[in-house]
Amino acid sequence: MGNIRIQRITLHHVRVPLKKTFTTHLQEVLERESILIEMLDDQGNIGVGECVAFTSPWYTEETVETAWLALENWIIPTILNQTFSHPDELDSCLSFIKRNHMAKSTVNHALWDIFAQRQQKPLWQVIGGTSRAIEAGVVVASANEAEMNADIESAVTLGYKRIKLKISQLSNPQNLKEIITQYPQTLFFADANGAFTEDTIDLLQAFDECGFTLIEQPFSEQQNRVSAMAQKKMETPFALDESIASIQDVQEMIDQQSGKIIVIKQGRVGGLSNALRIHENCVKADVPIWVGGMIEFGVSKAFNIAFASLHGVKYPGDFSSSNHFWDYDLCEPTIDVQHGEILLPTTPGIGVKLNQKLVEQYEVRRKLFNA
Ligand code: OSB
Ligand code: MG
């Protein structure tokens, strides 16, 4: 297949308002800033990527600004004009930069897109996925109970197979149980984003009666020991999200029994290459995976869907339609959920390009790097 030489990289810093405020106990999100990347190779292929870090460090330590800095100062100068025969080679090339997983993931993704395009195959096929339709789930992150009920009703009407409810110490388990009982065809997940503590394990235990398929990240990523204590007392399996930033974190979860299920966010683990290594380990250890979202544009969604075609992915992920968080996504074609499913692309690579007109409209900064 030959070596891929990286000739040019373009970064687009974009900002798009959300249709509706996204509310968790940690943060209200009203707009999404992000860095979109285009990578040009020596044969004229363009690979795309998306950095999932947020504007401020409320969810992870990386932000749009830190990622831009890491890309501009260290990552891009290191890889420009270099040749790669496989995207996995980026790892050793960038190992002199500590962590900065989301920034690294951006270039890892663009190179995977190019890698698959050069083989004339869809990415999901290149990574060994199967051509099934991907079951779609949606998140409900509402400001109050009335809004939550309306959001659940609309998600069910749209055909989503699974609904993820944001919970906190203020949620009422009895109400949630009643709602979940009303929709026997729909899977319900809870996501606590670390809202519980060692002193409030008893509050969390009340959610065992609700009928949730799983509870995502009940305790903060610093509290895996407490998570293990609580998991022993509860039937509902915990799925670790924030706690999983590396393959070592997965092993720690298995050893400590702090959770039973892994939420993969490719950005947080440094890209698709590391996510694939984690997938392989989880399959060996018989640990189910599902794919989490971070209020993403279609480029990132496209990588998530490709990953979800792998056989170790056992539950519907955070896969909402391109028009869920905003009216217009920044990629083309857009990603659309139909009857609760998303079809995998048949075109080479990741299957989406940037919608240049819309990117231009929402762009706040652009920078070109030439070899
Ligand atoms: O914890 O999964 C999370 C959004 C932003 C940050 C963290 C999380 C989320 C979501 C959104 O739950 C899921 C989605 O994008 O569909
Ligand atoms: Mg989560």
XYZ file of N, CA and C and ligand atoms in Angstrom, residues 59 139 164 166 190-194 216-217 239-242 263 265 268 290 292-294 318, ligand 2:
70
model
N -15.139 18.523 32.103
C -15.322 17.077 31.934
C -13.989 16.338 31.881
N -29.102 10.615 24.526
C -28.978 11.061 25.908
C -30.082 12.076 26.221
N -30.431 7.323 27.609
C -29.526 7.495 28.758
C -29.966 8.723 29.533
N -29.389 11.409 32.552
C -28.416 11.961 33.476
C -29.041 11.947 34.868
N -28.438 4.926 33.113
C -28.282 6.135 33.925
C -26.833 6.581 33.816
N -26.606 7.891 33.738
C -25.232 8.414 33.764
C -25.130 9.439 34.890
N -24.289 9.122 35.899
C -24.175 9.999 37.074
C -23.021 10.987 36.947
N -22.143 10.813 35.970
C -20.964 11.687 35.846
C -20.302 11.948 37.211
N -20.141 10.901 37.988
C -19.408 11.014 39.248
C -20.126 11.782 40.343
N -23.796 4.464 34.598
C -22.510 4.937 34.104
C -21.854 5.853 35.147
N -20.608 5.592 35.414
C -19.730 6.427 36.267
C -20.446 7.013 37.495
N -20.922 0.985 34.526
C -20.117 1.135 33.310
C -19.186 2.324 33.555
N -17.892 2.125 33.422
C -16.966 3.223 33.696
C -16.658 4.016 32.430
N -16.841 5.325 32.543
C -16.645 6.256 31.427
C -15.405 7.115 31.723
N -15.551 8.142 32.571
C -14.433 9.030 32.914
C -13.204 8.268 33.401
N -17.055 2.051 28.866
C -17.525 3.045 27.893
C -16.295 3.556 27.145
N -14.501 6.122 24.775
C -14.478 7.396 24.068
C -13.107 7.474 23.436
N -10.693 10.194 24.443
C -10.098 10.123 25.782
C -8.976 9.098 25.876
N -19.471 -0.390 25.354
C -20.336 0.430 24.482
C -19.645 1.745 24.217
N -19.440 5.753 23.939
C -20.007 6.983 24.486
C -19.819 8.157 23.546
N -20.634 9.187 23.747
C -20.531 10.403 22.939
C -20.195 11.594 23.816
N -19.834 12.695 23.184
C -19.507 13.925 23.911
C -20.076 15.157 23.216
N -24.065 6.169 22.375
C -24.591 7.539 22.305
C -24.580 7.996 20.847
Mg -20.757 9.499 30.697
